[in-house]
XYZ file of C-alpha atoms in Angstrom:
148
model
C 120.051 99.206 131.553
C 116.675 100.881 131.113
C 113.877 98.930 129.417
C 113.259 99.841 125.789
C 110.042 101.778 125.256
C 108.473 104.032 122.638
C 110.202 107.132 123.994
C 113.774 105.744 124.119
C 113.615 103.177 121.282
C 115.537 105.244 118.688
C 118.285 106.128 121.146
C 118.619 102.505 122.284
C 118.688 101.293 118.675
C 121.445 103.749 117.745
C 123.527 102.758 120.789
C 123.193 99.090 119.777
C 124.244 99.732 116.184
C 120.758 99.339 114.735
C 119.866 101.665 111.884
C 116.291 102.964 112.054
C 114.584 104.435 109.003
C 111.123 105.873 109.561
C 108.805 106.482 106.618
C 105.176 107.472 106.239
C 102.881 106.001 103.592
C 99.342 107.365 103.271
C 98.339 104.440 101.027
C 98.454 102.002 103.980
C 94.903 102.784 105.136
C 94.325 99.394 106.821
C 97.281 99.869 109.169
C 97.815 102.193 112.098
C 101.536 101.538 111.682
C 104.029 98.992 110.443
C 107.606 97.962 111.077
C 110.128 96.269 108.794
C 113.107 94.538 110.391
C 116.052 93.172 108.455
C 119.178 91.504 109.743
C 122.295 90.181 108.074
C 124.445 87.547 109.719
C 126.217 84.259 109.169
C 122.966 82.704 107.896
C 122.399 85.435 105.293
C 119.948 88.309 105.177
C 116.447 87.900 106.577
C 113.553 90.279 107.065
C 110.125 90.415 108.636
C 107.406 93.031 108.356
C 104.646 93.500 110.873
C 101.672 95.806 111.085
C 99.369 97.232 113.691
C 95.903 97.062 112.176
C 93.355 99.798 112.756
C 91.469 97.510 115.164
C 94.620 97.202 117.316
C 95.530 93.661 116.243
C 99.162 92.926 115.330
C 99.937 90.869 112.197
C 103.076 89.564 110.525
C 102.673 90.728 106.916
C 105.807 89.401 105.218
C 108.784 87.151 105.865
C 111.804 87.523 103.571
C 109.499 89.340 101.106
C 107.000 86.451 101.037
C 103.519 87.903 101.600
C 101.806 86.501 104.691
C 99.060 87.687 107.017
C 99.126 86.073 110.435
C 98.762 87.313 113.997
C 101.707 86.244 116.169
C 100.919 83.598 118.787
C 102.755 82.051 121.711
C 104.117 78.988 119.845
C 104.918 79.243 116.139
C 106.631 77.110 113.502
C 108.072 78.762 110.391
C 109.122 76.796 107.305
C 110.704 77.652 103.975
C 109.835 74.971 101.447
C 109.191 74.191 97.798
C 105.606 74.955 96.814
C 104.625 71.450 95.700
C 101.705 69.072 96.235
C 101.685 67.140 99.504
C 104.293 69.051 101.468
C 101.811 70.795 103.789
C 100.114 67.455 104.488
C 103.450 65.796 105.265
C 104.324 68.501 107.779
C 100.871 68.195 109.351
C 101.284 64.415 109.582
C 104.708 64.808 111.199
C 103.263 67.172 113.793
C 100.291 64.871 114.389
C 102.575 61.887 114.969
C 104.109 63.872 117.868
C 100.632 64.872 119.155
C 101.169 68.541 118.187
C 97.955 70.412 117.350
C 97.938 73.153 114.698
C 95.801 76.131 115.740
C 96.162 78.023 112.440
C 98.207 77.993 109.249
C 99.153 80.572 106.619
C 101.233 80.054 103.471
C 102.828 82.802 101.406
C 104.458 82.389 98.020
C 105.770 84.629 95.279
C 105.284 82.283 92.314
C 103.456 79.006 91.692
C 105.685 75.970 92.393
C 108.536 78.178 93.587
C 109.541 78.641 97.212
C 106.952 79.316 99.906
C 106.881 80.289 103.567
C 104.471 78.630 105.983
C 103.597 79.889 109.453
C 101.883 77.497 111.845
C 100.440 78.584 115.173
C 100.667 75.690 117.614
C 98.819 74.950 120.846
C 101.972 73.732 122.602
C 105.758 73.944 122.162
C 107.332 71.412 119.807
C 108.585 68.294 121.581
C 112.246 67.316 121.248
C 113.053 65.814 117.850
C 110.104 67.186 115.861
C 112.131 69.857 114.051
C 114.698 67.238 113.023
C 111.930 65.096 111.504
C 110.378 68.073 109.701
C 113.759 68.918 108.156
C 113.818 65.389 106.665
C 110.635 66.039 104.638
C 111.594 66.357 100.937
C 111.212 69.970 99.815
C 111.746 71.539 103.249
C 114.602 74.038 103.002
C 114.468 75.445 106.541
C 112.335 75.272 109.682
C 112.416 77.258 112.922
C 110.271 77.628 115.990
C 109.529 80.858 117.809
C 108.110 81.174 121.308
C 106.745 84.589 122.263
């Protein structure tokens, strides 16, 4: 199978059952382009939006409609949690106890004390067992790692 590229992306998407909707929005002056992906499966519906900034940098700009602004990195940790005092510190302490260093952090929320999404860029992959411990933190609803 041929590698997916800019020229054949729409054909490949159609063959794989992926619906592509292309729109143009002149109000998005800070972006050269953006992409919104949504998927529905056994774990529900999820979406992510990314943008190519005018300076050529790529950013994740929303996750499940939570506003966020973070460049993707090699090792990332994503959490969905209650927006409440102490939860970010508890996650940081959990990571520190496993000698995991946080390179950057971004939190997005829709309302005060509602749900929030946190994206952590990490220097190294998560060691075995860290995700299990993070899921035990009160207020954490979900946590996933991504390696790019």
